[in-house]
Amino acid sequence: MCLPSRRSFRSGAFATVLGLTGVPAAALARRAPNGVETGTETAAATPWYVQAIGAGLVTLVVGGLLVAVAPDSTRRQTDRALESPGIAFAYGIASLVAVIGASVLLAITVIGLVLAIPLLLVFALVALVAGEYGYLAVGRLVSDNRLLALGCAIVVSVAVGSVPVLGPVVGFVISSIGLGTVAMAVLS
C-alpha cells in the first residue's frame, strides 16, 4: 500500500485551509451594510471585524515574537504539529481537561483556591502563546519560509476570527494542536 507523500498531504491541507478561508466570504456576503446579519441575531457582543482584527493582531505579535526570538524551537513545534496533528490535538485537549480539573479540585478547598486562580491565569497565558504554534503550522503548510508562514498564519487567524459559528470551532482545534505540541515537548 502506498502512503501519500508529504507534498500531497501539503496540497490537501492547503486546499482545506483555502476552503475554510472561503467561508468568511460567504458569511460577509450575507451581512447587511450596517454589519448585522439579516434575519438572524448574532451572539457576539463585539462586531465581527473587531474579533477578526484582534485575532490577526494576536497572531502578528505573538507569532512574530515566536518566529523572531525562537526560530529553531518554533520550527520544531510546527514540525511536530504537521507530523502528528491528531496526537497533538489529543494532548492539547488532555492538558486543558487536566488543568481545569485540577483547578476545580483545588477550588473545592478554600486554601486551594489561592493556587487555582494563578494556575488558571498561567495556563491561559501558556495556551495563548502555545496556540500560535498551531496557526504557524498552518502557515507552514503554504511555505517553509518563516515570514510567508507568519503571513499565512495571520490571514488564517483573521479568517477564523471573522466567521461567526464555525470560526471559534476551527480556532479551538488549531489552538489545541499548538497547545498539544507544547504538552508533547514538556512530557517527552
Coordinates of C-alpha atoms in Angstrom, one line a residue:
M1 CA 0.0 0.0 0.0
C2 CA 1.4 3.4 -1.0
L3 CA 1.2 6.2 1.6
P4 CA 0.6 9.7 0.3
S5 CA 3.7 11.8 0.1
R6 CA 4.4 14.9 2.2
R7 CA 3.7 17.1 -0.9
S8 CA 0.3 15.6 -1.5
F9 CA -0.5 16.0 2.2
R10 CA 0.5 19.6 2.0
S11 CA -1.6 20.1 -1.1
G12 CA -4.6 18.6 0.5
A13 CA -4.1 20.5 3.7
F14 CA -3.6 23.8 1.8
A15 CA -6.9 23.1 -0.1
T16 CA -8.6 22.6 3.2
V17 CA -7.3 25.8 4.6
L18 CA -8.3 27.7 1.4
G19 CA -11.8 26.2 1.7
L20 CA -12.0 27.3 5.3
T21 CA -10.9 30.8 4.4
G22 CA -13.5 30.9 1.7
V23 CA -16.2 30.6 4.3
P24 CA -15.8 34.2 5.5
A25 CA -16.6 35.5 2.0
A26 CA -19.9 33.7 2.2
A27 CA -20.6 35.0 5.7
L28 CA -19.7 38.5 4.7
A29 CA -21.9 38.3 1.6
R30 CA -24.9 37.6 3.9
R31 CA -24.3 40.6 6.1
A32 CA -26.3 43.8 5.7
P33 CA -24.5 47.0 5.1
N34 CA -24.6 48.0 8.8
G35 CA -22.8 44.8 9.7
V36 CA -25.7 42.9 11.2
E37 CA -26.8 39.7 9.7
T38 CA -30.2 39.8 8.0
G39 CA -32.9 37.7 9.7
T40 CA -30.8 36.4 12.5
E41 CA -29.2 37.6 15.6
T42 CA -25.5 37.1 16.4
A43 CA -24.3 36.0 19.8
A44 CA -21.1 38.1 19.6
A45 CA -21.0 41.2 21.8
T46 CA -18.4 42.8 19.6
P47 CA -18.6 43.3 15.8
W48 CA -17.1 40.6 13.6
Y49 CA -14.4 42.8 12.2
V50 CA -13.1 43.7 15.7
Q51 CA -12.8 40.0 16.5
A52 CA -11.0 39.3 13.2
I53 CA -8.6 42.2 13.6
G54 CA -7.9 41.2 17.2
A55 CA -7.2 37.6 16.2
G56 CA -4.8 38.9 13.5
L57 CA -3.0 41.2 15.8
V58 CA -2.5 38.5 18.4
T59 CA -1.1 36.2 15.7
L60 CA 1.1 39.0 14.4
V61 CA 2.5 39.9 17.8
V62 CA 2.8 36.5 19.5
G63 CA 3.6 34.5 16.3
G64 CA 6.0 37.2 15.2
L65 CA 7.8 37.0 18.5
L66 CA 8.0 33.2 18.4
V67 CA 9.4 33.3 14.9
A68 CA 11.9 36.1 15.6
V69 CA 13.0 35.1 19.1
A70 CA 13.0 31.3 19.0
P71 CA 13.0 30.2 15.3
D72 CA 14.5 26.8 16.0
S73 CA 12.0 26.0 18.7
T74 CA 9.2 27.3 16.6
R75 CA 10.3 25.1 13.7
R76 CA 10.4 22.0 15.9
Q77 CA 7.0 22.7 17.4
T78 CA 5.4 23.3 14.0
D79 CA 7.1 20.2 12.6
R80 CA 5.6 18.2 15.5
A81 CA 2.2 19.7 14.7
L82 CA 2.5 18.8 11.0
E83 CA 3.8 15.3 11.6
S84 CA 1.1 14.2 14.0
P85 CA -1.8 16.7 14.3
G86 CA -4.2 14.2 15.8
I87 CA -1.9 13.3 18.6
A88 CA -1.1 16.9 19.2
F89 CA -4.8 17.7 19.4
A90 CA -5.4 14.9 21.9
Y91 CA -2.5 16.2 24.1
G92 CA -4.0 19.7 23.9
I93 CA -7.4 18.6 25.0
A94 CA -6.0 16.4 27.7
S95 CA -3.9 19.2 29.1
L96 CA -6.9 21.5 29.0
V97 CA -9.0 19.0 30.9
A98 CA -6.2 18.3 33.4
V99 CA -5.7 21.9 34.3
I100 CA -9.4 22.7 34.6
G101 CA -10.0 19.5 36.6
A102 CA -7.0 20.3 38.9
S103 CA -8.3 23.9 39.3
V104 CA -11.8 22.6 40.3
L105 CA -10.4 20.2 42.8
L106 CA -8.2 22.9 44.3
A107 CA -11.1 25.3 44.4
I108 CA -13.2 22.9 46.4
T109 CA -11.0 23.6 49.3
V110 CA -10.7 27.2 50.4
I111 CA -7.0 27.0 50.8
G112 CA -6.6 25.5 47.3
L113 CA -8.4 28.5 45.8
V114 CA -5.3 30.5 46.3
L115 CA -3.5 28.1 44.0
A116 CA -6.3 27.5 41.5
I117 CA -6.6 31.1 40.3
P118 CA -2.9 31.6 39.5
L119 CA -2.9 28.2 37.9
L120 CA -5.7 29.1 35.5
L121 CA -4.1 32.5 34.7
V122 CA -0.7 31.0 33.9
F123 CA -2.4 28.3 31.8
A124 CA -4.4 30.9 29.9
L125 CA -1.1 32.7 29.1
V126 CA 0.6 29.5 28.1
A127 CA -2.3 28.4 26.0
L128 CA -2.4 31.8 24.2
V129 CA 1.3 31.5 23.3
A130 CA 1.2 27.8 22.5
G131 CA -1.9 28.1 20.4
E132 CA 0.0 30.2 18.0
Y133 CA 2.2 27.2 17.1
G134 CA -1.0 25.7 15.6
Y135 CA -1.5 28.8 13.4
L136 CA 2.2 28.8 12.4
A137 CA 1.9 25.2 11.5
V138 CA -1.0 26.0 9.2
G139 CA 1.2 28.8 7.7
R140 CA 4.0 26.3 7.2
L141 CA 1.6 24.2 5.0
V142 CA 2.0 27.0 2.5
S143 CA 5.7 27.8 2.8
D144 CA 8.7 26.9 4.9
N145 CA 9.8 30.5 4.7
R146 CA 9.3 32.0 8.2
L147 CA 7.8 35.3 7.0
L148 CA 5.4 33.7 4.5
A149 CA 4.3 31.2 7.1
L150 CA 3.7 34.0 9.6
G151 CA 1.7 35.9 6.9
C152 CA -0.4 32.9 6.1
A153 CA -1.0 32.3 9.8
I154 CA -2.2 35.9 10.2
V155 CA -4.6 35.5 7.2
V156 CA -5.9 32.3 8.6
S157 CA -6.5 33.8 12.1
V158 CA -8.3 36.8 10.6
A159 CA -10.4 34.5 8.5
V160 CA -11.2 32.3 11.5
G161 CA -11.9 35.3 13.6
S162 CA -14.4 36.7 11.1
V163 CA -16.6 33.6 10.8
P164 CA -19.5 33.6 13.3
V165 CA -20.1 30.0 14.4
L166 CA -17.6 27.8 12.6
G167 CA -14.7 30.2 13.3
P168 CA -14.4 29.6 17.0
V169 CA -14.6 25.8 16.5
V170 CA -11.8 25.9 13.9
G171 CA -9.8 28.3 16.1
F172 CA -10.2 25.9 19.0
V173 CA -8.9 23.0 17.0
I174 CA -5.9 24.9 15.6
S175 CA -5.0 26.3 19.0
S176 CA -5.4 22.9 20.7
I177 CA -3.0 21.4 18.2
G178 CA -0.5 24.1 19.1
L179 CA -1.0 23.6 22.8
G180 CA -0.6 19.8 22.3
T181 CA 2.8 20.3 20.7
V182 CA 4.0 22.1 23.7
A183 CA 2.5 19.5 26.0
M184 CA 4.2 16.8 24.0
A185 CA 7.5 18.6 24.2
V186 CA 7.2 19.0 28.0
L187 CA 6.2 15.4 28.6
S188 CA 8.8 13.8 26.4

